[in-house]
C-alpha positions as semicolon CSV with decimal commas, in nm:
position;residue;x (nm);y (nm);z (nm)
1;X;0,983;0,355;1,771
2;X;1,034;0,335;1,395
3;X;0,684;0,258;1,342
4;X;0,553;0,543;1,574
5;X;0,821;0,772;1,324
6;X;0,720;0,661;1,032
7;X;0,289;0,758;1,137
8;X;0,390;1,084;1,235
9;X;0,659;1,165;0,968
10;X;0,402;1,040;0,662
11;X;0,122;1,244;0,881
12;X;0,395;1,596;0,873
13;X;0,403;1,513;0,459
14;X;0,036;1,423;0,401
15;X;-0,050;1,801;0,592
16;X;0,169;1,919;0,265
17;X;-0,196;2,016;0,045
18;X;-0,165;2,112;-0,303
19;X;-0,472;2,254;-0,336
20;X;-0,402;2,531;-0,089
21;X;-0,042;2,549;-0,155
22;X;-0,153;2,631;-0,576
23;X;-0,452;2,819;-0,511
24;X;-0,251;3,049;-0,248
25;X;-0,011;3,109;-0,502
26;X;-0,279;3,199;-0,740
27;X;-0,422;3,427;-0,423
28;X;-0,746;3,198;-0,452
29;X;-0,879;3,018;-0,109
30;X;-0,986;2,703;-0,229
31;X;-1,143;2,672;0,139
32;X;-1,338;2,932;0,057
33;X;-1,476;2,884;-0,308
34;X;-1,666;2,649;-0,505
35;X;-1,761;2,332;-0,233
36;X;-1,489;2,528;-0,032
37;X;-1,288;2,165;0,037
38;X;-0,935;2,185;-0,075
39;X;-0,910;1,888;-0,291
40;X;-0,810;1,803;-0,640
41;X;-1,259;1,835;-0,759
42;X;-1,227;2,177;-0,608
43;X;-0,958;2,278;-0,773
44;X;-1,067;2,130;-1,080
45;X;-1,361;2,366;-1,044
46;X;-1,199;2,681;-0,887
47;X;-0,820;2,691;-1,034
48;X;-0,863;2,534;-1,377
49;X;-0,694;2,242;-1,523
50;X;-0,379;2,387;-1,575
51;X;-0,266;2,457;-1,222
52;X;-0,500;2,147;-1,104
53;X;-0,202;1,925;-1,251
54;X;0,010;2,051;-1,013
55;X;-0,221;1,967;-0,726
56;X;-0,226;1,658;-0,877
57;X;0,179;1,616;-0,878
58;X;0,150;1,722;-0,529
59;X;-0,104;1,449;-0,399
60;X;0,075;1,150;-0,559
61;X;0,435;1,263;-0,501
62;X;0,384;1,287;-0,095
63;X;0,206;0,967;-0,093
64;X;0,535;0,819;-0,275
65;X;0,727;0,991;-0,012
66;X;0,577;0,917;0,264
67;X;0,576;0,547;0,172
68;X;0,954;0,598;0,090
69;X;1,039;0,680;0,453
70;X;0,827;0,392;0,567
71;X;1,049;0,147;0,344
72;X;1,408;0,349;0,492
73;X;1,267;0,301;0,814
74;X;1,174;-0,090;0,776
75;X;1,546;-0,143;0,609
76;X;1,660;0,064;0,957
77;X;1,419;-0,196;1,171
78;X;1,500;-0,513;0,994
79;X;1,585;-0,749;1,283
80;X;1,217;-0,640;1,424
81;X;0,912;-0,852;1,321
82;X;0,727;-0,514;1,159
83;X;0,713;-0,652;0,776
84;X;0,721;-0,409;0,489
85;X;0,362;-0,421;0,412
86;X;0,310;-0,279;0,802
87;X;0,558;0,018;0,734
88;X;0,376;0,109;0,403
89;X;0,011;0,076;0,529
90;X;0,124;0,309;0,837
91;X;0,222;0,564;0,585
92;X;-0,058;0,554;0,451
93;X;-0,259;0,584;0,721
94;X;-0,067;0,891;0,822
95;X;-0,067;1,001;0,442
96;X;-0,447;1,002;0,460
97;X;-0,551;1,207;0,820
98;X;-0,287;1,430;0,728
99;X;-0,444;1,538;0,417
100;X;-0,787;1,519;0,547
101;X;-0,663;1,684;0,860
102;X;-0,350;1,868;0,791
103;X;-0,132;2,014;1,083
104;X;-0,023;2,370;0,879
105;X;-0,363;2,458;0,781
106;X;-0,560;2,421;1,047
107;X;-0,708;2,077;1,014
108;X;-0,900;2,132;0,733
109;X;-0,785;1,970;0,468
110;X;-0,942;1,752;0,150
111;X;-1,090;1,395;0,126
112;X;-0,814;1,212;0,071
113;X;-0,857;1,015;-0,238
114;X;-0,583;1,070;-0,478
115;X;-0,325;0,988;-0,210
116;X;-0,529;0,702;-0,030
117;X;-0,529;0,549;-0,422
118;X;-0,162;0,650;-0,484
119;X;-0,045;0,484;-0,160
120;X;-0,270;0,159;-0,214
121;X;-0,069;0,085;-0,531
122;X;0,262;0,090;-0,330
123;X;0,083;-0,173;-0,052
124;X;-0,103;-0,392;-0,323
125;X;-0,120;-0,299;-0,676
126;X;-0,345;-0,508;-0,799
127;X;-0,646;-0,379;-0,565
128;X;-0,551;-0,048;-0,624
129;X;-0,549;-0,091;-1,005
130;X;-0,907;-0,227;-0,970
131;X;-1,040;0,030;-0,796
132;X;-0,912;0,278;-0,980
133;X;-1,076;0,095;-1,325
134;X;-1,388;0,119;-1,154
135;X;-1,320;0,499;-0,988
136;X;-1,283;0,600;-1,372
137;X;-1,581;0,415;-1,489
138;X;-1,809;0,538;-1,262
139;X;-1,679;0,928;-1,346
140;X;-1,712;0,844;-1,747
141;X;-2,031;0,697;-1,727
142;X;-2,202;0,919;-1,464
143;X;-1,972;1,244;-1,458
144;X;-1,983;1,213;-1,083
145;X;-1,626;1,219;-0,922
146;X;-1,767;1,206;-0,574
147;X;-1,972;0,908;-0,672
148;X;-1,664;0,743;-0,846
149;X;-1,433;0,831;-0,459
150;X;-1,737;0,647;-0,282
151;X;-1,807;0,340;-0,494
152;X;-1,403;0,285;-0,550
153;X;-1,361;0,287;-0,163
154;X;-1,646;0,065;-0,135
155;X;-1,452;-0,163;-0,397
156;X;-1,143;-0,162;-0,226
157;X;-1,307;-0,269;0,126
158;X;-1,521;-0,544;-0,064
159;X;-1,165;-0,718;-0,241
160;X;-1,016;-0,675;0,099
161;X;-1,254;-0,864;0,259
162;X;-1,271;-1,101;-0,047
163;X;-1,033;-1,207;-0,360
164;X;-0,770;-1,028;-0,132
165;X;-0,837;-1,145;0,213
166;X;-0,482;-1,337;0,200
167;X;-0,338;-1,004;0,237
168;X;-0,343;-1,008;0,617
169;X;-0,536;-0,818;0,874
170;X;-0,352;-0,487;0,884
171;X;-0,441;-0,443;0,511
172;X;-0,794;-0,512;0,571
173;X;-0,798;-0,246;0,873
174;X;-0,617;0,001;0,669
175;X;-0,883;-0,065;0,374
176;X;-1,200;-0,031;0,595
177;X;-1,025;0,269;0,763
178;X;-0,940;0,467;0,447
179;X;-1,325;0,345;0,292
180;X;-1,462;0,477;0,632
181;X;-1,261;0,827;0,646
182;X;-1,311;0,871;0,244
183;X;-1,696;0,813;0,238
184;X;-1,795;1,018;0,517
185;X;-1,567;1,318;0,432
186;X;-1,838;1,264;0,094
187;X;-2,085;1,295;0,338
188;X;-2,193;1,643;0,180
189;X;-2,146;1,511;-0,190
190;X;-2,405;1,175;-0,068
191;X;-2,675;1,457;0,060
192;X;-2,659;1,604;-0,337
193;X;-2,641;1,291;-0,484
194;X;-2,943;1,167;-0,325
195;X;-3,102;1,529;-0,353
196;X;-2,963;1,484;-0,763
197;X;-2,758;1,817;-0,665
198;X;-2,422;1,696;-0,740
199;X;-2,224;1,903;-1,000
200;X;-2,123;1,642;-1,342
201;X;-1,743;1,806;-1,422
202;X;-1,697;1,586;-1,714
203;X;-2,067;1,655;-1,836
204;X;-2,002;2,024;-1,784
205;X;-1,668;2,057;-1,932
206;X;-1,819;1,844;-2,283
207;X;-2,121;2,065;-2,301
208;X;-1,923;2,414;-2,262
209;X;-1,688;2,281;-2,542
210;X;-1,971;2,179;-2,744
């Protein structure tokens, strides 16, 4: 029962979406600008970097939240055999569809990214801290975020399955789910890769200061 609670209650907060919460405020559709998903790169793009930091406070803080409740939840639970790490990864499995797929806006959400990172380093740090290395490499070096989303989730499946497999099966189901969910909501960003179609933010934002 506390398990079942603490999926739905992390899926009520990830619905929460900063993007269209900030852009509404700025009476800007973020669904219906730029690459029209509502997602911290969209906002980037359509709000400015200003008001995308508070999309960004939003993403991370209801991942921290939701894996909050899973932890009050497991201290509720404690005589049952449901460990810690299970209680986290559910919140963030529920952290992830509900931003994705979120409840108040109609199911259309964002990608999922910032709080699939945000609530790996609660369930393993060190994985998360790799991928994220190699999320900001990739965007430095190329100036693709999409690119940087894809090859970071790729990471994180690839230590799961590897230098991490000691971390137990749930954590390497919750890793190939959020790599699975994360890559093909990039579906659209892999067609402009390929097609060399893909906006470069970081390239853009150097040139126009330049």
């Amino acid at each position: 029962m506390y398990e079942v609670a603490t999926l739905l209650l992390s899926y009520l907060i990830g619905s929460i979406n900063g993007s269209i919460i900030v852009g509404n405020i700025l009476k800007k559709d973020i669904r219906m600008t730029g690459s029209k998903n509502a997602g911290l790169t969209n906002s980037i793009r359509v709000l400015g970097i200003g008001p995308s930091i508070f999309v960004l406070f939003i993403d991370i803080l209801k991942a921290i939240l939701a894996c909050f409740i899973g932890y009050i939840f497991y201290t509720l639970n404690i005589d049952s055999n449901t460990t810690l790490k299970t209680y986290l990864i559910l919140s963030g499995v529920g952290i992830i569809i509900g931003h994705n797929w979120p409840i108040y806006f109609k199911f259309k959400g964002g990608k999922g990214a910032l709080s699939a990172l945000t609530a790996l380093f609660i369930i393993h740090w060190p994985s998360a801290l790799i991928c994220a290395i190699v999320f900001l490499l990739i965007i430095f070096s190329t100036g693709y975020i999409s690119l940087g989303s894809i090859i970071g989730c790729l990471t994180c499946l690839f230590l799961s399955l590897t230098l991490f497999n000691n971390q137990g099966l749930y954590f390497q189901l919750f890793c190939m789910g959020m790599s699975l969910i994360i890559i093909f909501k990039h579906r659209s960003n892999i067609k402009r890769l390929i097609l060399r179609e893909e906006k470069r933010i970081i390239y853009k934002k150097l040139k126009n200061k330049s």
